[in-house]
mmCIF file of N, CA, C and O in Angstrom:
data_model
loop_
_atom_site.group_PDB
_atom_site.id
_atom_site.type_symbol
_atom_site.label_atom_id
_atom_site.label_comp_id
_atom_site.label_asym_id
_atom_site.label_seq_id
_atom_site.Cartn_x
_atom_site.Cartn_y
_atom_site.Cartn_z
ATOM 1 N N UNK R 1 136.718 77.459 42.647
ATOM 2 C CA UNK R 1 137.053 77.728 41.267
ATOM 3 C C UNK R 1 138.561 78.006 41.174
ATOM 4 O O UNK R 1 139.091 78.829 41.894
ATOM 5 N N UNK R 2 139.230 77.314 40.287
ATOM 6 C CA UNK R 2 140.672 77.531 40.132
ATOM 7 C C UNK R 2 140.941 78.620 39.096
ATOM 8 O O UNK R 2 140.134 78.852 38.193
ATOM 9 N N UNK R 3 142.068 79.272 39.266
ATOM 10 C CA UNK R 3 142.484 80.327 38.340
ATOM 11 C C UNK R 3 143.840 79.953 37.766
ATOM 12 O O UNK R 3 144.686 79.425 38.464
ATOM 13 N N UNK R 4 144.037 80.262 36.509
ATOM 14 C CA UNK R 4 145.315 80.016 35.859
ATOM 15 C C UNK R 4 146.178 81.265 35.950
ATOM 16 O O UNK R 4 145.720 82.371 35.652
ATOM 17 N N UNK R 5 147.429 81.067 36.359
ATOM 18 C CA UNK R 5 148.398 82.153 36.437
ATOM 19 C C UNK R 5 149.581 81.780 35.554
ATOM 20 O O UNK R 5 150.100 80.667 35.638
ATOM 21 N N UNK R 6 150.008 82.705 34.708
ATOM 22 C CA UNK R 6 151.157 82.477 33.837
ATOM 23 C C UNK R 6 152.314 83.369 34.286
ATOM 24 O O UNK R 6 152.102 84.489 34.757
ATOM 25 N N UNK R 7 153.528 82.854 34.132
ATOM 26 C CA UNK R 7 154.741 83.600 34.442
ATOM 27 C C UNK R 7 155.571 83.723 33.178
ATOM 28 O O UNK R 7 155.794 82.737 32.475
ATOM 29 N N UNK R 8 156.028 84.940 32.901
ATOM 30 C CA UNK R 8 156.853 85.203 31.735
ATOM 31 C C UNK R 8 158.175 85.778 32.233
ATOM 32 O O UNK R 8 158.189 86.718 33.036
ATOM 33 N N UNK R 9 159.275 85.221 31.761
ATOM 34 C CA UNK R 9 160.575 85.712 32.225
ATOM 35 C C UNK R 9 160.947 87.016 31.519
ATOM 36 O O UNK R 9 160.528 87.274 30.391
ATOM 37 N N UNK R 10 161.745 87.808 32.194
ATOM 38 C CA UNK R 10 162.228 89.048 31.608
ATOM 39 C C UNK R 10 163.256 88.722 30.527
ATOM 40 O O UNK R 10 163.704 87.579 30.390
ATOM 41 N N UNK R 11 163.636 89.732 29.769
ATOM 42 C CA UNK R 11 164.640 89.588 28.715
ATOM 43 C C UNK R 11 165.620 90.756 28.812
ATOM 44 O O UNK R 11 165.353 91.748 29.492
ATOM 45 N N UNK R 12 166.730 90.633 28.133
ATOM 46 C CA UNK R 12 167.744 91.686 28.227
ATOM 47 C C UNK R 12 167.397 92.934 27.414
ATOM 48 O O UNK R 12 167.852 94.029 27.749
ATOM 49 N N UNK R 13 166.596 92.788 26.369
ATOM 50 C CA UNK R 13 166.233 93.943 25.543
ATOM 51 C C UNK R 13 165.140 94.755 26.226
ATOM 52 O O UNK R 13 164.038 94.253 26.451
ATOM 53 N N UNK R 14 165.478 96.016 26.569
ATOM 54 C CA UNK R 14 164.537 96.867 27.297
ATOM 55 C C UNK R 14 164.519 98.275 26.722
ATOM 56 O O UNK R 14 165.481 98.717 26.110
ATOM 57 N N UNK R 15 163.445 98.975 27.000
ATOM 58 C CA UNK R 15 163.390 100.404 26.695
ATOM 59 C C UNK R 15 164.390 101.118 27.604
ATOM 60 O O UNK R 15 164.823 100.565 28.611
ATOM 61 N N UNK R 16 164.712 102.348 27.288
ATOM 62 C CA UNK R 16 165.691 103.102 28.081
ATOM 63 C C UNK R 16 165.030 104.087 29.035
ATOM 64 O O UNK R 16 165.721 104.853 29.707
ATOM 65 N N UNK R 17 163.710 104.073 29.091
ATOM 66 C CA UNK R 17 162.968 104.982 29.970
ATOM 67 C C UNK R 17 162.042 104.161 30.869
ATOM 68 O O UNK R 17 161.640 103.058 30.501
ATOM 69 N N UNK R 18 161.690 104.666 32.044
ATOM 70 C CA UNK R 18 160.748 103.941 32.905
ATOM 71 C C UNK R 18 159.453 103.656 32.142
ATOM 72 O O UNK R 18 158.944 104.508 31.412
ATOM 73 N N UNK R 19 158.952 102.436 32.315
ATOM 74 C CA UNK R 19 157.757 102.007 31.574
ATOM 75 C C UNK R 19 157.009 100.952 32.369
ATOM 76 O O UNK R 19 157.609 100.281 33.219
ATOM 77 N N UNK R 20 155.715 100.774 32.082
ATOM 78 C CA UNK R 20 155.017 99.621 32.658
ATOM 79 C C UNK R 20 155.785 98.359 32.252
ATOM 80 O O UNK R 20 156.298 98.261 31.132
ATOM 81 N N UNK R 21 155.867 97.401 33.128
ATOM 82 C CA UNK R 21 156.663 96.199 32.880
ATOM 83 C C UNK R 21 156.294 95.532 31.555
ATOM 84 O O UNK R 21 157.171 95.070 30.835
ATOM 85 N N UNK R 22 155.031 95.486 31.216
ATOM 86 C CA UNK R 22 154.620 94.834 29.967
ATOM 87 C C UNK R 22 155.192 95.544 28.743
ATOM 88 O O UNK R 22 155.276 94.961 27.666
ATOM 89 N N UNK R 23 155.563 96.820 28.885
ATOM 90 C CA UNK R 23 156.125 97.594 27.778
ATOM 91 C C UNK R 23 157.639 97.773 27.884
ATOM 92 O O UNK R 23 158.279 98.172 26.904
ATOM 93 N N UNK R 24 158.200 97.525 29.051
ATOM 94 C CA UNK R 24 159.639 97.721 29.256
ATOM 95 C C UNK R 24 160.454 96.741 28.428
ATOM 96 O O UNK R 24 161.450 97.096 27.810
ATOM 97 N N UNK R 25 160.033 95.494 28.411
ATOM 98 C CA UNK R 25 160.762 94.435 27.707
ATOM 99 C C UNK R 25 160.320 94.418 26.254
ATOM 100 O O UNK R 25 159.122 94.313 25.970
ATOM 101 N N UNK R 26 161.270 94.511 25.336
ATOM 102 C CA UNK R 26 160.887 94.771 23.946
ATOM 103 C C UNK R 26 161.328 93.692 22.952
ATOM 104 O O UNK R 26 161.216 93.907 21.753
ATOM 105 N N UNK R 27 161.779 92.566 23.415
ATOM 106 C CA UNK R 27 162.175 91.519 22.459
ATOM 107 C C UNK R 27 160.939 90.894 21.819
ATOM 108 O O UNK R 27 159.840 90.900 22.388
ATOM 109 N N UNK R 28 161.141 90.332 20.651
ATOM 110 C CA UNK R 28 160.061 89.642 19.954
ATOM 111 C C UNK R 28 159.548 88.479 20.801
ATOM 112 O O UNK R 28 158.341 88.259 20.898
ATOM 113 N N UNK R 29 160.481 87.742 21.424
ATOM 114 C CA UNK R 29 160.094 86.597 22.253
ATOM 115 C C UNK R 29 159.201 87.049 23.405
ATOM 116 O O UNK R 29 158.154 86.457 23.654
ATOM 117 N N UNK R 30 159.603 88.120 24.106
ATOM 118 C CA UNK R 30 158.803 88.577 25.244
ATOM 119 C C UNK R 30 157.419 89.015 24.790
ATOM 120 O O UNK R 30 156.417 88.691 25.433
ATOM 121 N N UNK R 31 157.349 89.750 23.708
ATOM 122 C CA UNK R 31 156.061 90.220 23.197
ATOM 123 C C UNK R 31 155.123 89.050 22.910
ATOM 124 O O UNK R 31 153.954 89.065 23.295
ATOM 125 N N UNK R 32 155.652 88.009 22.277
ATOM 126 C CA UNK R 32 154.830 86.842 21.963
ATOM 127 C C UNK R 32 154.444 86.069 23.220
ATOM 128 O O UNK R 32 153.295 85.629 23.367
ATOM 129 N N UNK R 33 155.387 85.903 24.143
ATOM 130 C CA UNK R 33 155.106 85.169 25.378
ATOM 131 C C UNK R 33 154.068 85.895 26.223
ATOM 132 O O UNK R 33 153.162 85.280 26.787
ATOM 133 N N UNK R 34 154.170 87.219 26.318
ATOM 134 C CA UNK R 34 153.211 88.000 27.098
ATOM 135 C C UNK R 34 151.823 87.927 26.467
ATOM 136 O O UNK R 34 150.811 87.788 27.172
ATOM 137 N N UNK R 35 151.761 87.995 25.149
ATOM 138 C CA UNK R 35 150.477 87.889 24.451
ATOM 139 C C UNK R 35 149.839 86.524 24.718
ATOM 140 O O UNK R 35 148.650 86.432 25.036
ATOM 141 N N UNK R 36 150.642 85.483 24.602
ATOM 142 C CA UNK R 36 150.144 84.127 24.848
ATOM 143 C C UNK R 36 149.658 83.982 26.293
ATOM 144 O O UNK R 36 148.577 83.450 26.547
ATOM 145 N N UNK R 37 150.450 84.477 27.244
ATOM 146 C CA UNK R 37 150.074 84.392 28.660
ATOM 147 C C UNK R 37 148.741 85.086 28.902
ATOM 148 O O UNK R 37 147.892 84.587 29.650
ATOM 149 N N UNK R 38 148.543 86.237 28.268
ATOM 150 C CA UNK R 38 147.288 86.957 28.419
ATOM 151 C C UNK R 38 146.097 86.222 27.849
ATOM 152 O O UNK R 38 144.964 86.405 28.298
ATOM 153 N N UNK R 39 146.341 85.367 26.864
ATOM 154 C CA UNK R 39 145.250 84.601 26.254
ATOM 155 C C UNK R 39 144.888 83.349 27.033
ATOM 156 O O UNK R 39 143.726 82.969 27.074
ATOM 157 N N UNK R 40 145.877 82.673 27.610
ATOM 158 C CA UNK R 40 145.617 81.366 28.226
ATOM 159 C C UNK R 40 145.440 81.405 29.737
ATOM 160 O O UNK R 40 144.995 80.428 30.331
ATOM 161 N N UNK R 41 145.791 82.517 30.369
ATOM 162 C CA UNK R 41 145.725 82.583 31.831
ATOM 163 C C UNK R 41 144.757 83.667 32.278
ATOM 164 O O UNK R 41 144.477 84.612 31.548
ATOM 165 N N UNK R 42 144.284 83.528 33.507
ATOM 166 C CA UNK R 42 143.405 84.539 34.093
ATOM 167 C C UNK R 42 144.197 85.781 34.490
ATOM 168 O O UNK R 42 143.675 86.888 34.486
ATOM 169 N N UNK R 43 145.442 85.572 34.854
ATOM 170 C CA UNK R 43 146.347 86.670 35.177
ATOM 171 C C UNK R 43 147.768 86.217 34.873
ATOM 172 O O UNK R 43 148.055 85.030 34.854
ATOM 173 N N UNK R 44 148.657 87.188 34.633
ATOM 174 C CA UNK R 44 150.040 86.830 34.349
ATOM 175 C C UNK R 44 150.973 87.838 34.993
ATOM 176 O O UNK R 44 150.592 88.969 35.273
ATOM 177 N N UNK R 45 152.185 87.375 35.235
ATOM 178 C CA UNK R 45 153.199 88.187 35.893
ATOM 179 C C UNK R 45 154.528 88.000 35.186
ATOM 180 O O UNK R 45 154.734 87.026 34.466
ATOM 181 N N UNK R 46 155.437 88.921 35.451
ATOM 182 C CA UNK R 46 156.773 88.861 34.874
ATOM 183 C C UNK R 46 157.765 88.515 35.974
ATOM 184 O O UNK R 46 157.709 89.082 37.076
ATOM 185 N N UNK R 47 158.659 87.591 35.670
ATOM 186 C CA UNK R 47 159.745 87.254 36.581
ATOM 187 C C UNK R 47 160.943 88.106 36.179
ATOM 188 O O UNK R 47 161.580 87.866 35.161
ATOM 189 N N UNK R 48 161.217 89.122 36.976
ATOM 190 C CA UNK R 48 162.274 90.080 36.676
ATOM 191 C C UNK R 48 163.555 89.729 37.428
ATOM 192 O O UNK R 48 163.512 89.418 38.625
ATOM 193 N N UNK R 49 164.684 89.817 36.744
ATOM 194 C CA UNK R 49 165.980 89.547 37.378
ATOM 195 C C UNK R 49 166.289 90.557 38.482
ATOM 196 O O UNK R 49 167.021 90.251 39.414
ATOM 197 N N UNK R 50 165.738 91.741 38.395
ATOM 198 C CA UNK R 50 166.012 92.760 39.412
ATOM 199 C C UNK R 50 164.855 92.942 40.401
ATOM 200 O O UNK R 50 165.061 93.093 41.594
ATOM 201 N N UNK R 51 163.639 92.958 39.900
ATOM 202 C CA UNK R 51 162.483 93.295 40.729
ATOM 203 C C UNK R 51 161.674 92.090 41.208
ATOM 204 O O UNK R 51 160.669 92.253 41.880
ATOM 205 N N UNK R 52 162.089 90.889 40.814
ATOM 206 C CA UNK R 52 161.422 89.629 41.182
ATOM 207 C C UNK R 52 160.066 89.507 40.494
ATOM 208 O O UNK R 52 159.988 89.718 39.295
ATOM 209 N N UNK R 53 158.997 89.221 41.224
ATOM 210 C CA UNK R 53 157.678 89.025 40.619
ATOM 211 C C UNK R 53 157.002 90.378 40.416
ATOM 212 O O UNK R 53 156.809 91.135 41.364
ATOM 213 N N UNK R 54 156.634 90.668 39.174
ATOM 214 C CA UNK R 54 156.140 91.997 38.810
ATOM 215 C C UNK R 54 154.801 91.888 38.074
ATOM 216 O O UNK R 54 154.641 91.076 37.161
ATOM 217 N N UNK R 55 153.856 92.730 38.450
ATOM 218 C CA UNK R 55 152.589 92.835 37.723
ATOM 219 C C UNK R 55 152.858 93.600 36.427
ATOM 220 O O UNK R 55 153.654 94.553 36.422
ATOM 221 N N UNK R 56 152.231 93.229 35.329
ATOM 222 C CA UNK R 56 152.505 93.860 34.038
ATOM 223 C C UNK R 56 152.327 95.382 33.990
ATOM 224 O O UNK R 56 152.976 96.045 33.182
ATOM 225 N N UNK R 57 151.482 95.946 34.839
ATOM 226 C CA UNK R 57 151.282 97.396 34.784
ATOM 227 C C UNK R 57 152.190 98.164 35.739
ATOM 228 O O UNK R 57 152.211 99.396 35.719
ATOM 229 N N UNK R 58 152.969 97.454 36.543
ATOM 230 C CA UNK R 58 153.890 98.122 37.470
ATOM 231 C C UNK R 58 154.981 98.834 36.675
ATOM 232 O O UNK R 58 155.635 98.245 35.815
ATOM 233 N N UNK R 59 155.191 100.116 36.953
ATOM 234 C CA UNK R 59 156.213 100.890 36.245
ATOM 235 C C UNK R 59 157.582 100.550 36.831
ATOM 236 O O UNK R 59 157.775 100.573 38.044
ATOM 237 N N UNK R 60 158.513 100.241 35.925
ATOM 238 C CA UNK R 60 159.865 99.859 36.323
ATOM 239 C C UNK R 60 160.897 100.773 35.674
ATOM 240 O O UNK R 60 160.709 101.222 34.536
ATOM 241 N N UNK R 61 161.994 100.995 36.382
ATOM 242 C CA UNK R 61 163.143 101.664 35.814
ATOM 243 C C UNK R 61 163.926 100.635 34.995
ATOM 244 O O UNK R 61 164.020 99.469 35.384
ATOM 245 N N UNK R 62 164.495 101.037 33.871
ATOM 246 C CA UNK R 62 165.327 100.100 33.106
ATOM 247 C C UNK R 62 166.510 99.636 33.969
ATOM 248 O O UNK R 62 166.969 100.352 34.857
ATOM 249 N N UNK R 63 167.014 98.445 33.710
ATOM 250 C CA UNK R 63 168.115 97.888 34.482
ATOM 251 C C UNK R 63 168.903 96.909 33.624
ATOM 252 O O UNK R 63 168.471 96.530 32.546
ATOM 253 N N UNK R 64 170.054 96.525 34.127
ATOM 254 C CA UNK R 64 170.891 95.552 33.438
ATOM 255 C C UNK R 64 171.288 94.489 34.453
ATOM 256 O O UNK R 64 172.244 94.666 35.205
ATOM 257 N N UNK R 65 170.528 93.420 34.507
ATOM 258 C CA UNK R 65 170.782 92.309 35.449
ATOM 259 C C UNK R 65 170.300 91.018 34.821
ATOM 260 O O UNK R 65 169.396 91.020 33.991
ATOM 261 N N UNK R 66 170.922 89.915 35.232
ATOM 262 C CA UNK R 66 170.487 88.602 34.752
ATOM 263 C C UNK R 66 170.295 87.674 35.913
ATOM 264 O O UNK R 66 170.770 87.918 37.002
#
């Protein structure tokens, strides 16, 4: 049985406090992309400029990297 995995890229707009990755990124684009990924894939991850591949519930410190 195959599983679908979606990848969503990080964005520059972030909260200023440590947060689960799915909540850290706050742009409209990220919110929509994450919602879509959750609907069409069995699991999804975030491609972070600083932390690399991140599970949505992993708590991250805010950062400024591209």
